[in-house]
PDB file of N, CA and C in Angstrom:
ATOM      1  N   MET A   1      23.515 194.365 141.241  1.00  0.00           N
ATOM      2  CA  MET A   1      23.514 195.349 139.973  1.00  0.00           C
ATOM      3  C   MET A   1      25.054 195.838 140.616  1.00  0.00           C
ATOM      4  N   GLY A   2      25.943 196.066 139.282  1.00  0.00           N
ATOM      5  CA  GLY A   2      26.981 196.687 139.316  1.00  0.00           C
ATOM      6  C   GLY A   2      27.363 198.205 139.735  1.00  0.00           C
ATOM      7  N   VAL A   3      28.296 198.593 139.717  1.00  0.00           N
ATOM      8  CA  VAL A   3      28.446 200.063 140.024  1.00  0.00           C
ATOM      9  C   VAL A   3      28.689 200.760 138.658  1.00  0.00           C
ATOM     10  N   LYS A   4      27.791 201.657 138.081  1.00  0.00           N
ATOM     11  CA  LYS A   4      27.969 202.447 137.210  1.00  0.00           C
ATOM     12  C   LYS A   4      28.748 203.568 136.964  1.00  0.00           C
ATOM     13  N   SER A   5      29.212 203.946 135.931  1.00  0.00           N
ATOM     14  CA  SER A   5      29.906 205.301 135.889  1.00  0.00           C
ATOM     15  C   SER A   5      28.936 206.384 135.565  1.00  0.00           C
ATOM     16  N   SER A   6      28.811 207.596 136.245  1.00  0.00           N
ATOM     17  CA  SER A   6      28.159 208.847 135.896  1.00  0.00           C
ATOM     18  C   SER A   6      27.968 208.832 134.395  1.00  0.00           C
ATOM     19  N   GLY A   7      29.037 208.882 133.622  1.00  0.00           N
ATOM     20  CA  GLY A   7      28.697 208.828 132.420  1.00  0.00           C
ATOM     21  C   GLY A   7      27.593 207.955 131.494  1.00  0.00           C
ATOM     22  N   THR A   8      27.456 206.621 131.991  1.00  0.00           N
ATOM     23  CA  THR A   8      26.705 205.372 131.544  1.00  0.00           C
ATOM     24  C   THR A   8      25.383 206.352 132.233  1.00  0.00           C
ATOM     25  N   TRP A   9      25.292 206.444 133.401  1.00  0.00           N
ATOM     26  CA  TRP A   9      24.003 206.951 133.919  1.00  0.00           C
ATOM     27  C   TRP A   9      23.422 208.065 133.393  1.00  0.00           C
ATOM     28  N   SER A  10      24.209 209.239 132.684  1.00  0.00           N
ATOM     29  CA  SER A  10      23.693 210.353 132.190  1.00  0.00           C
ATOM     30  C   SER A  10      23.532 210.114 130.594  1.00  0.00           C
ATOM     31  N   LEU A  11      23.859 209.131 130.217  1.00  0.00           N
ATOM     32  CA  LEU A  11      23.703 208.664 128.705  1.00  0.00           C
ATOM     33  C   LEU A  11      21.978 207.774 128.933  1.00  0.00           C
ATOM     34  N   ARG A  12      22.078 207.069 129.919  1.00  0.00           N
ATOM     35  CA  ARG A  12      20.871 206.328 130.049  1.00  0.00           C
ATOM     36  C   ARG A  12      19.606 207.517 130.290  1.00  0.00           C
ATOM     37  N   ARG A  13      19.759 208.116 131.058  1.00  0.00           N
ATOM     38  CA  ARG A  13      18.907 209.251 131.542  1.00  0.00           C
ATOM     39  C   ARG A  13      18.760 210.061 130.262  1.00  0.00           C
ATOM     40  N   TRP A  14      19.600 210.589 129.406  1.00  0.00           N
ATOM     41  CA  TRP A  14      19.271 211.422 128.212  1.00  0.00           C
ATOM     42  C   TRP A  14      18.358 210.675 127.139  1.00  0.00           C
ATOM     43  N   LEU A  15      18.841 209.351 127.140  1.00  0.00           N
ATOM     44  CA  LEU A  15      18.165 208.293 126.331  1.00  0.00           C
ATOM     45  C   LEU A  15      16.652 208.262 126.828  1.00  0.00           C
ATOM     46  N   GLN A  16      16.449 208.034 127.995  1.00  0.00           N
ATOM     47  CA  GLN A  16      15.135 207.991 128.661  1.00  0.00           C
ATOM     48  C   GLN A  16      14.146 209.135 128.483  1.00  0.00           C
ATOM     49  N   ASP A  17      14.717 210.136 128.511  1.00  0.00           N
ATOM     50  CA  ASP A  17      14.001 211.693 128.538  1.00  0.00           C
ATOM     51  C   ASP A  17      13.831 211.775 126.839  1.00  0.00           C
ATOM     52  N   ALA A  18      14.914 211.518 125.940  1.00  0.00           N
ATOM     53  CA  ALA A  18      14.251 211.326 124.653  1.00  0.00           C
ATOM     54  C   ALA A  18      13.185 210.312 124.067  1.00  0.00           C
ATOM     55  N   HIS A  19      13.282 209.278 124.415  1.00  0.00           N
ATOM     56  CA  HIS A  19      12.360 208.330 124.441  1.00  0.00           C
ATOM     57  C   HIS A  19      11.129 208.569 124.552  1.00  0.00           C
ATOM     58  N   GLU A  20      11.011 209.100 126.123  1.00  0.00           N
ATOM     59  CA  GLU A  20       9.603 209.720 126.360  1.00  0.00           C
ATOM     60  C   GLU A  20       9.021 210.938 125.658  1.00  0.00           C
ATOM     61  N   GLN A  21       9.815 211.732 125.234  1.00  0.00           N
ATOM     62  CA  GLN A  21       9.585 212.943 124.310  1.00  0.00           C
ATOM     63  C   GLN A  21       9.114 212.595 122.775  1.00  0.00           C
ATOM     64  N   LEU A  22       9.864 211.379 122.394  1.00  0.00           N
ATOM     65  CA  LEU A  22       9.651 211.068 121.199  1.00  0.00           C
ATOM     66  C   LEU A  22       8.223 210.082 121.270  1.00  0.00           C
ATOM     67  N   ALA A  23       7.916 209.577 121.949  1.00  0.00           N
ATOM     68  CA  ALA A  23       6.710 208.509 122.305  1.00  0.00           C
ATOM     69  C   ALA A  23       5.496 209.557 122.130  1.00  0.00           C
ATOM     70  N   GLU A  24       5.791 210.832 123.000  1.00  0.00           N
ATOM     71  CA  GLU A  24       4.670 211.510 123.155  1.00  0.00           C
ATOM     72  C   GLU A  24       4.356 212.102 121.673  1.00  0.00           C
ATOM     73  N   GLU A  25       5.476 212.713 121.320  1.00  0.00           N
ATOM     74  CA  GLU A  25       5.478 213.649 119.724  1.00  0.00           C
ATOM     75  C   GLU A  25       5.031 213.053 118.709  1.00  0.00           C
ATOM     76  N   GLU A  26       5.396 211.511 118.587  1.00  0.00           N
ATOM     77  CA  GLU A  26       5.061 210.639 117.744  1.00  0.00           C
ATOM     78  C   GLU A  26       3.732 209.693 117.817  1.00  0.00           C
ATOM     79  N   ASP A  27       3.410 210.093 119.105  1.00  0.00           N
ATOM     80  CA  ASP A  27       2.222 209.260 119.452  1.00  0.00           C
ATOM     81  C   ASP A  27       2.511 207.565 119.243  1.00  0.00           C
ATOM     82  N   ASP A  28       3.446 207.334 119.593  1.00  0.00           N
ATOM     83  CA  ASP A  28       4.220 206.081 119.563  1.00  0.00           C
ATOM     84  C   ASP A  28       4.714 205.463 120.637  1.00  0.00           C
ATOM     85  N   ILE A  29       4.272 204.673 121.322  1.00  0.00           N
ATOM     86  CA  ILE A  29       4.871 204.036 122.741  1.00  0.00           C
ATOM     87  C   ILE A  29       6.135 203.153 122.350  1.00  0.00           C
ATOM     88  N   GLY A  30       6.228 202.558 121.120  1.00  0.00           N
ATOM     89  CA  GLY A  30       7.389 201.877 120.940  1.00  0.00           C
ATOM     90  C   GLY A  30       8.868 202.405 121.160  1.00  0.00           C
ATOM     91  N   TRP A  31       8.968 203.971 121.248  1.00  0.00           N
ATOM     92  CA  TRP A  31      10.233 204.695 121.336  1.00  0.00           C
ATOM     93  C   TRP A  31      10.613 204.524 122.608  1.00  0.00           C
ATOM     94  N   GLU A  32       9.594 204.003 123.906  1.00  0.00           N
ATOM     95  CA  GLU A  32       9.879 203.843 125.169  1.00  0.00           C
ATOM     96  C   GLU A  32      10.797 202.673 125.427  1.00  0.00           C
ATOM     97  N   PHE A  33      10.837 201.697 124.346  1.00  0.00           N
ATOM     98  CA  PHE A  33      11.418 200.469 124.520  1.00  0.00           C
ATOM     99  C   PHE A  33      13.039 200.385 123.815  1.00  0.00           C
ATOM    100  N   ARG A  34      13.324 202.017 123.765  1.00  0.00           N
ATOM    101  CA  ARG A  34      14.995 201.652 122.719  1.00  0.00           C
ATOM    102  C   ARG A  34      15.651 201.640 123.906  1.00  0.00           C
ATOM    103  N   SER A  35      17.144 201.078 123.927  1.00  0.00           N
ATOM    104  CA  SER A  35      18.036 201.112 124.856  1.00  0.00           C
ATOM    105  C   SER A  35      19.229 201.297 124.109  1.00  0.00           C
ATOM    106  N   THR A  36      20.251 201.703 125.150  1.00  0.00           N
ATOM    107  CA  THR A  36      21.669 201.968 125.139  1.00  0.00           C
ATOM    108  C   THR A  36      22.014 200.764 123.915  1.00  0.00           C
ATOM    109  N   HIS A  37      21.537 199.705 124.282  1.00  0.00           N
ATOM    110  CA  HIS A  37      22.242 198.824 122.897  1.00  0.00           C
ATOM    111  C   HIS A  37      21.824 198.940 121.635  1.00  0.00           C
ATOM    112  N   ASP A  38      20.522 199.588 121.655  1.00  0.00           N
ATOM    113  CA  ASP A  38      20.096 199.869 120.392  1.00  0.00           C
ATOM    114  C   ASP A  38      20.872 201.044 120.003  1.00  0.00           C
ATOM    115  N   LEU A  39      21.241 202.102 120.611  1.00  0.00           N
ATOM    116  CA  LEU A  39      22.086 203.112 120.188  1.00  0.00           C
ATOM    117  C   LEU A  39      23.585 202.813 120.064  1.00  0.00           C
ATOM    118  N   CYS A  40      24.194 201.689 120.625  1.00  0.00           N
ATOM    119  CA  CYS A  40      25.477 201.187 120.036  1.00  0.00           C
ATOM    120  C   CYS A  40      25.142 200.203 118.892  1.00  0.00           C
ATOM    121  N   ARG A  41      24.406 199.313 118.728  1.00  0.00           N
ATOM    122  CA  ARG A  41      24.027 198.715 117.607  1.00  0.00           C
ATOM    123  C   ARG A  41      23.826 199.605 116.104  1.00  0.00           C
ATOM    124  N   THR A  42      23.120 200.727 116.505  1.00  0.00           N
ATOM    125  CA  THR A  42      23.240 201.385 115.381  1.00  0.00           C
ATOM    126  C   THR A  42      24.512 202.142 115.202  1.00  0.00           C
ATOM    127  N   TRP A  43      25.182 202.739 115.965  1.00  0.00           N
ATOM    128  CA  TRP A  43      26.378 203.394 115.715  1.00  0.00           C
ATOM    129  C   TRP A  43      27.286 202.322 115.181  1.00  0.00           C
ATOM    130  N   ALA A  44      27.456 201.379 115.430  1.00  0.00           N
ATOM    131  CA  ALA A  44      28.447 200.338 114.974  1.00  0.00           C
ATOM    132  C   ALA A  44      27.974 200.221 113.397  1.00  0.00           C
ATOM    133  N   SER A  45      26.608 199.678 113.245  1.00  0.00           N
ATOM    134  CA  SER A  45      26.192 199.603 112.067  1.00  0.00           C
ATOM    135  C   SER A  45      26.547 200.817 110.899  1.00  0.00           C
ATOM    136  N   THR A  46      26.405 202.056 111.662  1.00  0.00           N
ATOM    137  CA  THR A  46      26.898 203.266 110.660  1.00  0.00           C
ATOM    138  C   THR A  46      28.303 203.312 110.283  1.00  0.00           C
ATOM    139  N   LEU A  47      28.909 202.716 111.433  1.00  0.00           N
ATOM    140  CA  LEU A  47      30.517 202.943 111.028  1.00  0.00           C
ATOM    141  C   LEU A  47      30.852 201.605 109.973  1.00  0.00           C
ATOM    142  N   ALA A  48      30.120 200.599 109.867  1.00  0.00           N
ATOM    143  CA  ALA A  48      30.141 199.514 109.014  1.00  0.00           C
ATOM    144  C   ALA A  48      30.254 200.125 107.683  1.00  0.00           C
ATOM    145  N   ASP A  49      28.736 200.656 107.546  1.00  0.00           N
ATOM    146  CA  ASP A  49      28.225 201.330 106.306  1.00  0.00           C
ATOM    147  C   ASP A  49      29.361 201.924 105.868  1.00  0.00           C
ATOM    148  N   ALA A  50      30.263 203.115 106.763  1.00  0.00           N
ATOM    149  CA  ALA A  50      31.235 203.724 106.193  1.00  0.00           C
ATOM    150  C   ALA A  50      32.545 203.378 105.834  1.00  0.00           C
ATOM    151  N   GLU A  51      32.635 201.880 106.259  1.00  0.00           N
ATOM    152  CA  GLU A  51      33.784 201.035 105.975  1.00  0.00           C
ATOM    153  C   GLU A  51      34.918 201.350 106.988  1.00  0.00           C
ATOM    154  N   VAL A  52      34.652 201.630 107.890  1.00  0.00           N
ATOM    155  CA  VAL A  52      35.342 201.806 109.310  1.00  0.00           C
ATOM    156  C   VAL A  52      35.849 200.621 109.762  1.00  0.00           C
ATOM    157  N   ASP A  53      37.302 200.492 109.800  1.00  0.00           N
ATOM    158  CA  ASP A  53      38.003 199.453 110.498  1.00  0.00           C
ATOM    159  C   ASP A  53      37.332 198.666 111.596  1.00  0.00           C
ATOM    160  N   PRO A  54      36.712 197.432 111.475  1.00  0.00           N
ATOM    161  CA  PRO A  54      36.070 196.872 112.457  1.00  0.00           C
ATOM    162  C   PRO A  54      36.938 196.721 113.551  1.00  0.00           C
ATOM    163  N   LEU A  55      38.304 196.384 113.829  1.00  0.00           N
ATOM    164  CA  LEU A  55      39.045 196.547 115.042  1.00  0.00           C
ATOM    165  C   LEU A  55      38.996 197.746 115.741  1.00  0.00           C
ATOM    166  N   LEU A  56      38.859 198.871 114.924  1.00  0.00           N
ATOM    167  CA  LEU A  56      38.907 200.187 115.749  1.00  0.00           C
ATOM    168  C   LEU A  56      37.459 200.471 116.211  1.00  0.00           C
ATOM    169  N   VAL A  57      36.389 200.024 115.669  1.00  0.00           N
ATOM    170  CA  VAL A  57      35.005 200.197 116.047  1.00  0.00           C
ATOM    171  C   VAL A  57      34.953 199.409 117.526  1.00  0.00           C
ATOM    172  N   LEU A  58      35.584 198.059 117.242  1.00  0.00           N
ATOM    173  CA  LEU A  58      35.495 197.116 118.489  1.00  0.00           C
ATOM    174  C   LEU A  58      36.429 197.602 119.857  1.00  0.00           C
ATOM    175  N   ASP A  59      37.494 198.521 119.644  1.00  0.00           N
ATOM    176  CA  ASP A  59      38.040 199.237 120.683  1.00  0.00           C
ATOM    177  C   ASP A  59      37.356 200.127 120.829  1.00  0.00           C
ATOM    178  N   TRP A  60      36.774 201.131 120.236  1.00  0.00           N
ATOM    179  CA  TRP A  60      36.317 202.291 120.581  1.00  0.00           C
ATOM    180  C   TRP A  60      34.520 202.052 121.414  1.00  0.00           C
ATOM    181  N   GLY A  61      34.186 200.991 120.835  1.00  0.00           N
ATOM    182  CA  GLY A  61      32.809 200.686 121.695  1.00  0.00           C
ATOM    183  C   GLY A  61      33.227 199.792 122.847  1.00  0.00           C
ATOM    184  N   GLY A  62      34.177 199.425 123.272  1.00  0.00           N
ATOM    185  CA  GLY A  62      34.471 198.599 124.334  1.00  0.00           C
ATOM    186  C   GLY A  62      34.161 197.321 124.431  1.00  0.00           C
ATOM    187  N   TRP A  63      33.621 196.603 123.128  1.00  0.00           N
ATOM    188  CA  TRP A  63      33.471 195.240 122.880  1.00  0.00           C
ATOM    189  C   TRP A  63      34.723 194.267 123.284  1.00  0.00           C
ATOM    190  N   GLU A  64      34.476 193.127 123.621  1.00  0.00           N
ATOM    191  CA  GLU A  64      35.776 192.456 124.050  1.00  0.00           C
ATOM    192  C   GLU A  64      35.654 191.122 123.189  1.00  0.00           C
ATOM    193  N   ASP A  65      34.523 190.979 122.703  1.00  0.00           N
ATOM    194  CA  ASP A  65      34.626 189.228 121.951  1.00  0.00           C
ATOM    195  C   ASP A  65      34.491 189.735 120.567  1.00  0.00           C
ATOM    196  N   LEU A  66      35.673 189.522 120.174  1.00  0.00           N
ATOM    197  CA  LEU A  66      36.099 189.668 118.442  1.00  0.00           C
ATOM    198  C   LEU A  66      35.272 188.720 117.630  1.00  0.00           C
ATOM    199  N   GLU A  67      35.105 187.604 117.771  1.00  0.00           N
ATOM    200  CA  GLU A  67      34.442 186.567 117.193  1.00  0.00           C
ATOM    201  C   GLU A  67      33.028 187.065 116.947  1.00  0.00           C
ATOM    202  N   THR A  68      32.224 187.596 118.055  1.00  0.00           N
ATOM    203  CA  THR A  68      30.860 187.963 118.299  1.00  0.00           C
ATOM    204  C   THR A  68      30.870 189.041 117.870  1.00  0.00           C
ATOM    205  N   PHE A  69      31.493 189.858 118.026  1.00  0.00           N
ATOM    206  CA  PHE A  69      31.328 191.398 117.510  1.00  0.00           C
ATOM    207  C   PHE A  69      31.590 191.430 116.117  1.00  0.00           C
ATOM    208  N   LEU A  70      32.292 190.663 115.156  1.00  0.00           N
ATOM    209  CA  LEU A  70      32.331 190.868 113.879  1.00  0.00           C
ATOM    210  C   LEU A  70      31.157 190.079 113.401  1.00  0.00           C
ATOM    211  N   GLU A  71      30.597 188.947 113.996  1.00  0.00           N
ATOM    212  CA  GLU A  71      29.298 188.413 113.476  1.00  0.00           C
ATOM    213  C   GLU A  71      28.195 189.438 113.212  1.00  0.00           C
ATOM    214  N   HIS A  72      28.225 190.367 114.107  1.00  0.00           N
ATOM    215  CA  HIS A  72      27.236 191.171 114.179  1.00  0.00           C
ATOM    216  C   HIS A  72      27.427 192.535 113.327  1.00  0.00           C
ATOM    217  N   TYR A  73      28.608 192.939 113.407  1.00  0.00           N
ATOM    218  CA  TYR A  73      29.352 193.803 112.365  1.00  0.00           C
ATOM    219  C   TYR A  73      29.341 193.889 111.175  1.00  0.00           C
ATOM    220  N   ASN A  74      29.464 192.320 110.890  1.00  0.00           N
ATOM    221  CA  ASN A  74      29.550 192.238 109.505  1.00  0.00           C
ATOM    222  C   ASN A  74      27.968 191.799 108.919  1.00  0.00           C
ATOM    223  N   GLY A  75      27.345 191.478 109.959  1.00  0.00           N
ATOM    224  CA  GLY A  75      25.979 190.975 109.487  1.00  0.00           C
ATOM    225  C   GLY A  75      25.485 189.776 109.127  1.00  0.00           C
ATOM    226  N   THR A  76      26.639 188.813 109.574  1.00  0.00           N
ATOM    227  CA  THR A  76      26.629 187.654 109.325  1.00  0.00           C
ATOM    228  C   THR A  76      26.207 186.634 110.317  1.00  0.00           C
TER     229      THR A  76
END
């Protein structure tokens, strides 16, 4: 397992806490299976819907593979 930055760990911890709280409040264990990947995908999709330049989103999100990113970003 690679070394993670404290920011990544903080985000993961926050998501875990939020998932547990939502699972309890909504009585839906499905919330516990959400991940940082889901958050990133939702964020990128929201920007795509707002017609933000995909190259900016690629850069902001730290993605490296343009072709794969565009396939997912454009929903193709």
